[in-house]
Coordinates of C-alpha atoms in Angstrom, one line a residue:
M1 CA -0.1 0.1 -0.1
S2 CA 1.5 3.3 -1.0
I3 CA 1.5 6.2 1.1
K4 CA 0.7 9.7 -0.3
K5 CA 3.4 12.3 0.4
P6 CA 2.0 15.3 2.1
I7 CA 2.3 18.6 0.1
W8 CA 5.3 20.7 0.5
Q9 CA 7.2 18.0 2.0
Q10 CA 10.8 17.5 0.5
P11 CA 11.5 16.4 -2.2
W12 CA 8.9 18.4 -4.1
G13 CA 7.2 17.2 -7.0
Y14 CA 4.5 17.9 -9.6
A15 CA 1.7 19.2 -7.3
E16 CA 4.2 21.7 -5.9
S17 CA 5.4 22.8 -9.2
F18 CA 2.2 23.3 -10.8
I19 CA 1.2 25.3 -7.6
I20 CA 4.1 27.5 -8.0
S21 CA 3.5 28.0 -11.7
F22 CA 0.0 29.0 -10.9
G23 CA 1.2 31.3 -8.1
V24 CA 3.5 33.0 -10.6
L25 CA 0.7 33.8 -13.0
C26 CA -1.3 35.1 -10.3
I27 CA 1.6 37.3 -9.1
G28 CA 2.1 38.5 -12.7
S29 CA -1.7 39.3 -13.1
G30 CA -1.7 41.4 -10.0
L31 CA 1.3 43.4 -10.9
E32 CA -0.5 44.0 -14.3
L33 CA -3.5 45.4 -12.4
V34 CA -1.6 47.8 -10.4
L35 CA 1.5 48.5 -12.4
P36 CA 1.5 48.2 -16.1
V37 CA 4.6 47.1 -18.0
N38 CA 6.9 49.9 -19.4
Q39 CA 8.7 48.5 -22.0
S40 CA 10.5 51.5 -22.9
T41 CA 13.3 51.0 -20.4
L42 CA 14.1 47.5 -22.1
I43 CA 16.3 49.0 -25.0
Y44 CA 19.9 49.0 -25.9
P45 CA 22.2 49.2 -24.1
F46 CA 20.0 48.7 -20.8
N47 CA 18.6 45.2 -21.9
L48 CA 22.2 44.1 -22.8
I49 CA 23.3 45.2 -19.3
L50 CA 20.3 43.5 -17.6
G51 CA 20.9 40.4 -19.6
L52 CA 24.5 39.9 -18.8
S53 CA 24.0 40.8 -15.1
F54 CA 21.3 38.1 -14.9
F55 CA 23.5 35.4 -16.6
I56 CA 26.4 36.2 -14.2
L57 CA 24.1 35.9 -11.2
L58 CA 22.7 32.6 -12.7
V59 CA 26.2 31.1 -12.9
L60 CA 27.1 32.4 -9.4
A61 CA 23.8 30.9 -8.0
H62 CA 24.9 27.6 -9.7
V63 CA 28.1 27.5 -8.3
L64 CA 27.1 28.3 -4.8
F65 CA 23.8 26.3 -4.4
R66 CA 24.3 23.3 -6.7
K67 CA 24.3 20.7 -4.0
T68 CA 21.1 22.2 -2.3
K69 CA 17.7 20.8 -2.6
I70 CA 16.4 24.1 -3.9
H71 CA 18.7 23.7 -6.8
A72 CA 17.8 20.1 -7.4
F73 CA 14.1 21.3 -7.5
L74 CA 14.9 24.3 -9.6
S75 CA 16.7 22.1 -12.2
G76 CA 14.2 19.0 -12.0
I77 CA 11.7 17.8 -14.4
P78 CA 8.5 18.6 -12.5
L79 CA 9.1 22.3 -12.4
T80 CA 10.2 22.2 -16.0
I81 CA 7.0 20.6 -17.2
S82 CA 4.9 22.9 -15.1
L83 CA 6.4 25.9 -16.6
V84 CA 6.2 24.9 -20.0
S85 CA 2.5 24.0 -19.4
A86 CA 1.9 27.7 -18.3
L87 CA 3.7 29.0 -21.2
S88 CA 1.7 26.6 -23.6
F89 CA -1.5 27.9 -22.1
M90 CA -0.5 31.6 -22.5
V91 CA 0.3 30.9 -26.2
I92 CA -3.0 29.4 -26.5
L93 CA -4.7 32.4 -25.1
M94 CA -2.5 34.5 -27.7
G95 CA -4.2 32.5 -30.3
I96 CA -7.6 33.0 -29.1
L97 CA -7.6 36.4 -28.1
P98 CA -6.6 39.2 -30.6
Q99 CA -3.1 40.8 -29.9
I100 CA -3.8 44.4 -30.7
P101 CA -3.6 47.7 -28.9
S102 CA -7.1 48.8 -27.6
Q103 CA -8.3 51.8 -26.2
Q104 CA -10.9 49.9 -24.1
N105 CA -10.4 49.3 -20.2
G106 CA -11.9 46.1 -19.7
L107 CA -10.7 42.9 -17.9
I108 CA -8.8 41.6 -20.9
Q109 CA -7.0 45.1 -21.3
Q110 CA -6.3 45.2 -17.6
L111 CA -4.6 41.9 -17.5
G112 CA -2.7 42.5 -20.6
L113 CA -4.1 39.7 -22.4
N114 CA -4.2 41.7 -25.7
R115 CA -0.7 42.1 -25.5
M116 CA 0.6 38.8 -24.0
T117 CA 4.2 39.0 -25.0
S118 CA 4.8 42.2 -22.9
S119 CA 2.5 41.3 -19.9
Y120 CA 3.9 40.3 -16.3
P121 CA 2.6 37.0 -16.4
F122 CA 4.2 35.8 -19.8
L123 CA 7.6 37.8 -18.7
L124 CA 7.7 36.1 -15.3
I125 CA 7.0 32.6 -16.6
N126 CA 9.7 33.3 -19.1
L127 CA 12.4 34.6 -16.4
F128 CA 11.3 31.6 -14.4
L129 CA 11.9 29.2 -17.3
L130 CA 15.1 30.8 -18.0
I131 CA 16.4 30.2 -14.4
V132 CA 15.4 26.4 -14.6
L133 CA 16.8 26.1 -18.0
G134 CA 19.9 27.8 -17.1
F135 CA 20.3 25.5 -14.1
V136 CA 19.7 22.3 -16.0
S137 CA 22.2 23.4 -18.7
L138 CA 24.8 24.4 -16.4
R139 CA 24.3 21.0 -14.4
K140 CA 25.1 19.1 -17.7
T141 CA 27.7 21.5 -19.1
V142 CA 30.1 21.6 -16.1
P143 CA 31.9 19.1 -15.8
F144 CA 31.5 18.6 -19.6
K145 CA 30.9 15.2 -21.0
L146 CA 31.1 14.6 -24.8
K147 CA 28.0 12.1 -24.3
N148 CA 25.9 15.0 -23.2
W149 CA 26.8 17.5 -26.0
G150 CA 23.4 17.1 -27.7
F151 CA 21.5 17.5 -24.6
V152 CA 23.6 20.7 -23.7
C153 CA 23.2 22.1 -27.4
S154 CA 19.5 21.8 -27.4
H155 CA 18.9 23.0 -24.0
W156 CA 21.2 26.0 -24.3
G157 CA 19.8 26.7 -27.8
L158 CA 16.3 27.1 -26.0
W159 CA 17.7 29.2 -23.4
I160 CA 19.3 31.6 -25.9
V161 CA 15.9 31.8 -27.9
I162 CA 13.9 32.8 -24.7
F163 CA 16.7 35.0 -23.7
A164 CA 17.2 36.9 -26.8
G165 CA 13.6 36.8 -28.0
G166 CA 12.7 38.6 -24.5
L167 CA 15.5 41.0 -24.1
G168 CA 15.4 42.0 -27.8
S169 CA 11.6 42.9 -27.9
G170 CA 12.3 46.4 -26.7
D171 CA 14.7 47.0 -29.8
L172 CA 12.2 45.7 -32.2
R173 CA 10.9 48.4 -34.4
R174 CA 7.8 47.6 -36.7
L175 CA 6.9 50.8 -38.8
R176 CA 5.2 51.6 -41.8
M177 CA 5.8 54.3 -44.7
D178 CA 3.2 55.6 -47.4
V179 CA 5.5 56.1 -50.3
Y180 CA 3.7 57.9 -53.5
E181 CA 4.9 57.4 -57.0
N182 CA 7.8 59.7 -58.2
K183 CA 8.2 61.0 -54.7
T184 CA 10.8 60.3 -51.9
E185 CA 9.8 59.5 -48.5
W186 CA 12.0 59.2 -45.4
R187 CA 9.4 59.3 -42.4
A188 CA 7.8 56.3 -40.9
Y189 CA 5.0 55.9 -38.6
D190 CA 4.0 53.6 -35.6
D191 CA 0.8 52.1 -34.6
Q192 CA -0.2 55.2 -32.6
D193 CA 0.7 57.2 -36.1
R194 CA 3.9 58.9 -34.3
Y195 CA 6.3 59.7 -37.1
C196 CA 9.9 59.4 -37.1
E197 CA 12.9 59.9 -39.6
M198 CA 14.6 56.9 -40.9
P199 CA 18.3 56.3 -41.6
L200 CA 17.2 55.8 -45.2
A201 CA 14.9 57.3 -48.1
I202 CA 12.8 55.3 -50.4
K203 CA 11.6 56.8 -53.8
L204 CA 8.4 55.0 -55.6
K205 CA 9.2 54.8 -59.2
D206 CA 6.2 52.5 -60.2
F207 CA 3.5 50.7 -58.3
L208 CA 2.4 47.5 -60.3
I209 CA -0.8 45.4 -59.7
D210 CA -2.2 42.2 -61.4
E211 CA -6.0 41.6 -60.6
F212 CA -8.1 38.4 -60.9
H213 CA -11.3 39.2 -62.9
P214 CA -14.4 40.2 -60.9
K215 CA -17.0 37.7 -60.0
L216 CA -20.8 37.6 -60.5
A217 CA -22.8 37.5 -57.2
I218 CA -26.5 38.0 -56.1
V219 CA -27.5 40.1 -53.2
E220 CA -30.4 41.1 -51.4
N221 CA -31.8 44.4 -52.1
K222 CA -32.8 45.5 -48.6
T223 CA -29.5 44.6 -46.8
G224 CA -27.2 44.3 -49.5
D225 CA -25.9 40.9 -48.1
L226 CA -24.6 38.4 -50.4
Y227 CA -27.2 35.7 -51.3
E228 CA -25.6 32.1 -50.4
A229 CA -28.7 29.7 -50.7
Q230 CA -26.7 27.4 -52.9
K231 CA -22.8 26.8 -53.6
P232 CA -21.2 28.5 -55.4
S233 CA -22.2 31.8 -54.1
M234 CA -19.8 33.7 -56.7
I235 CA -18.4 32.9 -60.0
M236 CA -15.6 34.5 -61.8
I237 CA -16.5 36.4 -64.9
E238 CA -15.0 35.3 -68.3
K239 CA -16.0 36.3 -71.8
D240 CA -18.9 34.2 -73.1
L241 CA -19.4 32.7 -69.6
I242 CA -22.6 30.6 -69.2
C243 CA -23.5 29.4 -65.7
R244 CA -25.9 28.8 -63.0
L245 CA -26.0 31.2 -60.1
Q246 CA -28.6 30.7 -57.2
G247 CA -31.2 29.2 -59.6
W248 CA -30.9 32.0 -62.3
K249 CA -29.0 31.2 -65.8
V250 CA -26.5 33.8 -66.5
K251 CA -24.6 34.2 -69.9
V252 CA -22.0 36.9 -70.2
E253 CA -22.2 38.5 -73.7
E254 CA -19.6 41.1 -73.5
F255 CA -16.9 41.8 -70.9
Y256 CA -14.2 44.5 -70.6
M257 CA -11.6 44.6 -67.7
T258 CA -11.5 48.5 -68.3
S259 CA -14.2 50.5 -69.6
G260 CA -16.4 53.4 -69.5
R261 CA -20.1 54.2 -70.1
A262 CA -21.3 56.2 -73.0
G263 CA -25.1 56.4 -73.5
D264 CA -26.9 53.1 -72.8
R265 CA -23.8 50.7 -72.9
Y266 CA -20.0 50.3 -71.9
Y267 CA -17.0 50.5 -74.2
Q268 CA -13.6 49.3 -74.0
L269 CA -11.5 52.3 -72.4
S270 CA -8.1 52.6 -71.2
D271 CA -8.6 55.8 -68.8
F272 CA -7.7 56.7 -65.4
G273 CA -10.1 54.9 -63.1
A274 CA -11.8 52.9 -66.1
A275 CA -13.5 49.9 -64.2
P276 CA -14.7 46.5 -65.4
A277 CA -18.2 46.1 -66.9
A278 CA -20.0 43.3 -68.4
K279 CA -23.2 42.6 -70.5
V280 CA -25.4 39.9 -69.2
R281 CA -28.3 38.2 -70.2
V282 CA -30.2 36.4 -67.2
V283 CA -33.1 33.7 -67.2
S284 CA -35.0 33.3 -64.1
P285 CA -36.4 30.0 -62.6
Q286 CA -39.7 31.4 -64.3
A287 CA -38.1 31.4 -67.7
D288 CA -38.3 35.4 -67.6
T289 CA -35.4 37.0 -69.5
L290 CA -33.6 40.0 -68.2
Q291 CA -30.6 41.7 -70.1
G292 CA -28.6 44.7 -69.0
W293 CA -25.0 45.8 -67.8
I294 CA -23.1 45.4 -64.6
S295 CA -20.0 47.1 -63.3
C296 CA -18.2 47.2 -59.9
G297 CA -17.3 50.7 -60.5
S298 CA -14.1 52.3 -59.2
F299 CA -13.1 55.3 -57.1
N300 CA -14.4 57.8 -59.9
R301 CA -17.0 55.6 -61.7
P302 CA -20.4 54.5 -60.2
H303 CA -21.2 50.7 -59.7
E304 CA -24.1 49.3 -61.6
S305 CA -26.2 46.2 -60.9
L306 CA -29.0 44.5 -62.7
K307 CA -32.4 44.1 -60.6
L308 CA -33.6 40.6 -60.9
N309 CA -36.8 41.0 -58.9
E310 CA -38.0 42.9 -55.7
Q311 CA -35.8 40.7 -53.5
F312 CA -32.3 40.3 -55.4
S313 CA -30.0 42.0 -57.8
L314 CA -27.0 40.7 -60.0
V315 CA -23.8 42.4 -59.3
M316 CA -20.2 42.3 -59.8
T317 CA -17.7 42.1 -57.2
V318 CA -14.5 44.3 -56.9
P319 CA -11.6 42.5 -58.5
E320 CA -9.2 40.8 -55.9
P321 CA -5.5 41.5 -56.4
K322 CA -3.5 38.5 -57.8
R323 CA 0.0 40.3 -57.3
F324 CA 1.3 43.7 -56.5
S325 CA 4.7 45.0 -56.3
S326 CA 6.7 48.3 -56.2
E327 CA 9.7 49.4 -58.1
V328 CA 11.7 51.4 -55.7
T329 CA 15.2 53.2 -55.0
F330 CA 16.8 53.4 -51.7
F331 CA 19.1 56.2 -50.5
T332 CA 21.1 55.9 -47.6
P333 CA 23.2 58.6 -45.8
D334 CA 26.5 57.5 -47.1
G335 CA 25.5 58.3 -50.7
K336 CA 24.6 54.9 -51.8
K337 CA 21.6 54.3 -54.0
Q338 CA 20.0 50.8 -54.4
D339 CA 17.0 49.8 -56.9
A340 CA 14.8 46.9 -55.9
T341 CA 11.4 45.4 -56.3
L342 CA 9.3 45.0 -53.1
E343 CA 6.9 42.2 -53.0
V344 CA 4.4 40.6 -50.2
N345 CA 6.8 38.2 -48.2
K346 CA 9.8 39.2 -50.1
S347 CA 11.8 41.7 -48.3
V348 CA 15.0 43.8 -49.1
T349 CA 17.5 44.6 -46.3
V350 CA 18.9 48.0 -46.2
N351 CA 21.2 49.3 -43.4
G352 CA 19.9 46.8 -40.9
W353 CA 16.1 47.5 -41.7
K354 CA 14.0 44.9 -43.6
I355 CA 11.6 46.5 -46.0
Y356 CA 8.4 44.7 -47.0
Q357 CA 5.6 45.5 -49.5
L358 CA 2.5 45.6 -47.3
S359 CA -0.6 47.4 -48.7
Y360 CA -1.6 50.2 -51.1
D361 CA -4.6 52.5 -51.6
E362 CA -7.4 49.9 -52.1
K363 CA -10.1 52.6 -53.0
K364 CA -8.1 53.3 -56.0
G365 CA -7.3 49.5 -56.6
R366 CA -5.1 49.2 -59.8
Y367 CA -4.6 53.0 -60.2
S368 CA -3.4 53.4 -56.7
D369 CA -0.3 55.7 -56.7
K370 CA 0.6 54.9 -53.1
S371 CA 2.4 52.1 -51.9
I372 CA 2.2 51.1 -48.2
L373 CA 5.5 49.6 -46.8
E374 CA 6.4 47.8 -43.6
V375 CA 10.0 48.5 -42.2
V376 CA 11.3 46.4 -39.6
R377 CA 14.5 46.4 -37.3
D378 CA 15.2 43.5 -35.1
P379 CA 18.8 43.5 -34.1
W380 CA 18.4 40.3 -31.8
Q381 CA 16.9 38.3 -34.5
P382 CA 20.4 36.6 -35.6
Y383 CA 20.7 35.4 -31.8
V384 CA 17.2 33.9 -31.9
Y385 CA 18.3 31.9 -35.2
I386 CA 21.3 30.8 -33.7
G387 CA 19.4 29.4 -30.6
I388 CA 17.0 27.8 -33.1
F389 CA 19.8 26.1 -35.2
M390 CA 21.4 24.8 -31.9
M391 CA 18.0 23.3 -30.8
M392 CA 17.7 21.5 -34.3
I393 CA 21.2 20.2 -34.1
G394 CA 21.0 18.7 -30.6
A395 CA 17.3 17.3 -31.3
V396 CA 18.7 15.3 -34.3
Y397 CA 21.8 14.2 -32.4
M398 CA 19.7 13.0 -29.4
F399 CA 17.2 11.2 -31.8
W400 CA 20.0 9.6 -33.7
K401 CA 21.7 8.4 -30.6
G402 CA 18.5 7.1 -29.3
R403 CA 17.8 4.9 -32.3
E404 CA 21.5 3.5 -32.0
S405 CA 20.8 2.7 -28.3
V406 CA 17.6 0.8 -29.5
S407 CA 19.4 -1.1 -32.4
E408 CA 22.2 -2.1 -29.8

């Protein structure tokens, strides 16, 4: 018959570990309510000084207390699992709750759940996890044994990822720039529309966009909502298209991607603001025939729909972008000039800044003369990548050694 160990009796195990982790979350939440995090102090060189001081204290604590029970608990599996569980719980919350600034003052905002990575609970759990991982890694590092190098590499890699990711968050700059064709811009702005001068300038030579054809759709006349009684609810327009849409038979007799109205019809037109238009013939379920022009319009052209009955109308949707890019020239303070093409998810690095194609003037669509760029600087990112690489190498080695021991 097994005797259940009273809680808080040495050696501590999983029960005490999960209670401590829960207590850290509660303490962090309490601090968040009374003392919101001010991240402005965690910038270079203060974050580097703080990080070096923390590492030195961690090594000293390991040397002085490595033979104590508290060190054995802090470097044990139960506390590690409980902290990883708490961190996983917060990551799940990050996926559920939108991580965006808010002017509201509800419980979510007060607890920092809408900015999880800068909240006290997240910071305290990561700090605690750094201590635990540090003790575990130091215990396996000194004295060093060659057979432990995979374990040491993977654990130090994870330690570096958390350490560099946490301290580097204050140095991360994520800004936007609105650049207009044939104009040079050197100012960027943040989420609060605060402007700052950049150590580089960008001239937009040309903004290019490819669009899909617009789609046919049926909407309710009273609400303007899309009618989706049957699938598909929208069909891409092609010349001479014949299809069935929500019970109506539709034939596209004429179609222009750029057009202008003159009199009672549309004509092909390559003018600024010219919009797509199509001449359609519609046969209702009751065999009634309707004919007319529809257009999605543009920023300087009105849209036009075909009324099917008192309830529904046939409309053309606004074309969706297929691909958009910016032809730009970068200017740096040292007099260098660099031409580049910016696309979504394809960045260009200039003077330590990564520049991405983000958006454009969606009201003007294909006629946009404005390109919205995102400029990002994260000087700690290379160290995070080093940590990830170490984790991968260590994990592969331990997996391989595990297979060898099984085969033996």
